[in-house]
Amino acid sequence: MVTTTVVAIVSSPRRNGNSGTIVNEMVKAIREEGKEVKVHHLNVLKDARGCQACMACKRAGRCTLMDDIEPILEDIRMCEGLILSTPCYFGEACGQFRLLQDRFFGFMNDGFVPNIEAQKKLSVVVTCGSGTDAAKELQGKIERSMVQFFGFKNVGGICMSKGNPPDVAANSPGLLEEARKIGGLI
């Protein structure tokens, strides 16, 4: 059963960097719509492990690792909307994001059919200092995997470049307005 909760994931190691700033604007718009939002900052997790390839999730119907990622996976399972954000490092998502993403394997049964409700709303935010093409490619890859593997419904995302200084997003009113518009769709 889906609740009205939206889950926002900030995987950047910067607590108040560009990814977080963009996600915060989305969260403000979502809360203005009267929805509950849970924001998870992955960099503060103390006990976070990637998928162990134990296949226990195929028997249990969910990931069975009991670490700091498990409650986040449960929040995602129960949400109606999901915001995923990551900085782009060397053309890939940061390590914090990858630990979480690998654990999405528990959202599939042993026939690789999703065991979570389809049509959850999705927005992906990718920030980068340079290499805009790689960041856009990463954003598309994350969006496609969430849509194709788990049946999420992409409502729009943001790919921001030239973001090495952590305050670029905060000083970009057009970008923040775009974030609020997308947040209103989740």
CSV table of C-alpha atoms in Angstrom, one decimal:
chain,number,residue,atom,x,y,z
A,1,MET,CA,0.0,0.0,0.0
A,2,VAL,CA,1.4,3.4,-1.0
A,3,THR,CA,1.4,6.3,1.3
A,4,THR,CA,1.7,10.0,0.4
A,5,THR,CA,5.3,10.0,1.4
A,6,VAL,CA,8.0,11.2,-1.0
A,7,VAL,CA,11.5,10.0,-0.4
A,8,ALA,CA,14.5,12.2,-1.4
A,9,ILE,CA,18.0,10.8,-1.5
A,10,VAL,CA,21.0,13.1,-1.3
A,11,SER,CA,24.1,11.1,-1.9
A,12,SER,CA,26.6,13.9,-2.2
A,13,PRO,CA,29.3,14.0,0.5
A,14,ARG,CA,28.6,17.8,0.7
A,15,ARG,CA,25.8,18.3,3.1
A,16,ASN,CA,24.9,21.7,1.7
A,17,GLY,CA,26.2,21.3,-1.8
A,18,ASN,CA,24.5,21.7,-5.2
A,19,SER,CA,22.7,18.4,-5.2
A,20,GLY,CA,21.3,19.1,-1.7
A,21,THR,CA,20.3,22.6,-2.7
A,22,ILE,CA,18.3,21.4,-5.7
A,23,VAL,CA,16.7,18.6,-3.8
A,24,ASN,CA,15.8,21.0,-1.0
A,25,GLU,CA,13.9,23.2,-3.5
A,26,MET,CA,12.0,20.2,-4.8
A,27,VAL,CA,11.2,19.2,-1.2
A,28,LYS,CA,9.8,22.7,-0.4
A,29,ALA,CA,7.4,22.5,-3.4
A,30,ILE,CA,6.3,19.0,-2.4
A,31,ARG,CA,5.6,20.0,1.2
A,32,GLU,CA,3.6,23.0,-0.1
A,33,GLU,CA,1.4,20.4,-1.8
A,34,GLY,CA,0.7,18.9,1.6
A,35,LYS,CA,2.8,15.8,1.2
A,36,GLU,CA,5.2,14.3,3.7
A,37,VAL,CA,8.8,14.1,2.6
A,38,LYS,CA,11.6,12.0,4.1
A,39,VAL,CA,15.1,13.2,3.1
A,40,HIS,CA,18.0,10.8,3.5
A,41,HIS,CA,21.6,12.0,3.4
A,42,LEU,CA,23.6,8.9,2.5
A,43,ASN,CA,27.0,10.3,3.5
A,44,VAL,CA,26.0,10.3,7.2
A,45,LEU,CA,25.3,6.5,7.3
A,46,LYS,CA,27.6,4.7,9.6
A,47,ASP,CA,26.8,1.1,8.6
A,48,ALA,CA,26.1,1.0,4.8
A,49,ARG,CA,27.0,-2.0,2.7
A,50,GLY,CA,26.4,-2.8,-1.0
A,51,CYS,CA,24.6,-5.8,-2.2
A,52,GLN,CA,26.2,-9.0,-0.9
A,53,ALA,CA,24.8,-11.2,-3.8
A,54,CYS,CA,23.4,-13.5,-1.1
A,55,MET,CA,20.1,-13.9,-3.0
A,56,ALA,CA,18.2,-13.9,0.3
A,57,CYS,CA,16.1,-11.1,-1.0
A,58,LYS,CA,14.7,-13.5,-3.6
A,59,ARG,CA,13.3,-15.7,-0.8
A,60,ALA,CA,12.3,-12.9,1.6
A,61,GLY,CA,10.9,-10.4,-1.0
A,62,ARG,CA,13.2,-7.7,0.3
A,63,CYS,CA,16.8,-7.1,1.1
A,64,THR,CA,17.7,-8.9,4.3
A,65,LEU,CA,20.8,-6.9,5.3
A,66,MET,CA,20.2,-5.1,8.5
A,67,ASP,CA,22.2,-1.9,8.1
A,68,ASP,CA,21.5,1.8,7.8
A,69,ILE,CA,20.4,1.4,4.2
A,70,GLU,CA,17.5,-1.1,5.1
A,71,PRO,CA,15.1,1.6,6.4
A,72,ILE,CA,15.8,3.7,3.3
A,73,LEU,CA,14.8,0.8,1.1
A,74,GLU,CA,11.6,0.3,3.2
A,75,ASP,CA,10.8,4.0,2.7
A,76,ILE,CA,11.3,3.7,-1.0
A,77,ARG,CA,9.1,0.6,-1.1
A,78,MET,CA,6.3,2.5,0.6
A,79,CYS,CA,6.6,5.9,-1.1
A,80,GLU,CA,4.6,7.4,-4.0
A,81,GLY,CA,7.5,9.5,-5.3
A,82,LEU,CA,11.3,9.3,-5.3
A,83,ILE,CA,14.0,11.9,-5.8
A,84,LEU,CA,17.4,10.4,-6.5
A,85,SER,CA,20.4,12.7,-6.6
A,86,THR,CA,24.1,12.2,-7.1
A,87,PRO,CA,27.1,14.1,-8.2
A,88,CYS,CA,28.8,12.8,-11.3
A,89,TYR,CA,32.4,11.6,-10.6
A,90,PHE,CA,34.4,10.4,-13.5
A,91,GLY,CA,31.2,9.8,-15.5
A,92,GLU,CA,29.6,7.7,-12.8
A,93,ALA,CA,27.4,8.1,-9.7
A,94,CYS,CA,29.3,8.7,-6.4
A,95,GLY,CA,30.1,5.7,-4.2
A,96,GLN,CA,27.4,6.5,-1.7
A,97,PHE,CA,24.7,6.4,-4.4
A,98,ARG,CA,26.1,3.1,-5.8
A,99,LEU,CA,25.8,1.4,-2.4
A,100,LEU,CA,22.1,2.2,-2.3
A,101,GLN,CA,21.5,1.5,-6.0
A,102,ASP,CA,23.0,-2.0,-5.8
A,103,ARG,CA,20.6,-2.8,-3.0
A,104,PHE,CA,17.6,-2.1,-5.3
A,105,PHE,CA,18.2,-5.7,-6.4
A,106,GLY,CA,15.9,-6.6,-3.4
A,107,PHE,CA,13.1,-4.9,-5.3
A,108,MET,CA,12.9,-7.8,-7.7
A,109,ASN,CA,11.8,-11.4,-7.2
A,110,ASP,CA,13.7,-14.4,-8.4
A,111,GLY,CA,12.1,-14.1,-11.8
A,112,PHE,CA,13.4,-10.5,-12.0
A,113,VAL,CA,9.9,-9.1,-11.7
A,114,PRO,CA,9.5,-6.1,-9.5
A,115,ASN,CA,8.1,-6.7,-6.1
A,116,ILE,CA,7.3,-3.0,-5.5
A,117,GLU,CA,4.3,-1.1,-6.7
A,118,ALA,CA,4.7,0.4,-10.2
A,119,GLN,CA,4.1,4.0,-11.3
A,120,LYS,CA,5.9,5.7,-8.4
A,121,LYS,CA,6.9,9.1,-9.5
A,122,LEU,CA,10.6,9.7,-10.1
A,123,SER,CA,13.0,12.6,-10.5
A,124,VAL,CA,16.8,12.2,-10.9
A,125,VAL,CA,19.2,15.1,-10.1
A,126,VAL,CA,22.8,14.9,-11.3
A,127,THR,CA,25.4,17.6,-10.7
A,128,CYS,CA,28.9,17.9,-12.1
A,129,GLY,CA,31.8,20.3,-12.2
A,130,SER,CA,32.5,19.5,-15.8
A,131,GLY,CA,31.7,16.8,-18.3
A,132,THR,CA,28.1,17.7,-18.9
A,133,ASP,CA,27.7,15.0,-21.5
A,134,ALA,CA,28.8,12.3,-19.1
A,135,ALA,CA,26.4,13.7,-16.4
A,136,LYS,CA,23.5,13.7,-18.8
A,137,GLU,CA,24.3,10.2,-19.8
A,138,LEU,CA,24.5,9.2,-16.1
A,139,GLN,CA,21.1,10.9,-15.5
A,140,GLY,CA,19.6,9.0,-18.4
A,141,LYS,CA,21.0,5.7,-17.2
A,142,ILE,CA,19.6,6.1,-13.7
A,143,GLU,CA,16.2,7.1,-15.1
A,144,ARG,CA,16.1,4.2,-17.5
A,145,SER,CA,17.0,1.6,-14.9
A,146,MET,CA,14.3,2.9,-12.5
A,147,VAL,CA,11.7,2.9,-15.3
A,148,GLN,CA,12.6,-0.3,-17.0
A,149,PHE,CA,13.4,-2.5,-14.0
A,150,PHE,CA,10.9,-1.1,-11.4
A,151,GLY,CA,8.2,0.6,-13.4
A,152,PHE,CA,8.8,4.1,-12.0
A,153,LYS,CA,7.2,7.1,-13.9
A,154,ASN,CA,9.8,9.8,-14.7
A,155,VAL,CA,8.3,13.2,-14.2
A,156,GLY,CA,11.5,15.2,-15.0
A,157,GLY,CA,15.0,15.7,-13.7
A,158,ILE,CA,17.8,18.2,-13.5
A,159,CYS,CA,21.3,17.9,-14.8
A,160,MET,CA,23.5,20.8,-13.5
A,161,SER,CA,27.0,21.4,-14.7
A,162,LYS,CA,29.7,23.8,-13.6
A,163,GLY,CA,29.0,22.9,-10.0
A,164,ASN,CA,32.4,22.5,-8.4
A,165,PRO,CA,31.8,25.4,-6.1
A,166,PRO,CA,29.1,24.2,-3.7
A,167,ASP,CA,27.0,27.3,-4.0
A,168,VAL,CA,26.4,27.4,-7.8
A,169,ALA,CA,22.8,26.0,-7.5
A,170,ALA,CA,21.9,28.4,-4.6
A,171,ASN,CA,22.9,31.3,-6.9
A,172,SER,CA,20.9,30.1,-9.9
A,173,PRO,CA,17.3,31.3,-9.6
A,174,GLY,CA,16.2,29.7,-12.9
A,175,LEU,CA,17.6,26.4,-11.8
A,176,LEU,CA,15.8,26.6,-8.4
A,177,GLU,CA,12.5,27.5,-10.1
A,178,GLU,CA,12.9,24.5,-12.4
A,179,ALA,CA,13.5,22.3,-9.3
A,180,ARG,CA,10.3,23.7,-7.6
A,181,LYS,CA,8.3,23.0,-10.8
A,182,ILE,CA,9.5,19.4,-10.9
A,183,GLY,CA,8.9,19.0,-7.2
A,184,GLY,CA,5.3,20.1,-7.8
A,185,LEU,CA,4.9,17.1,-10.2
A,186,ILE,CA,6.0,14.5,-7.7
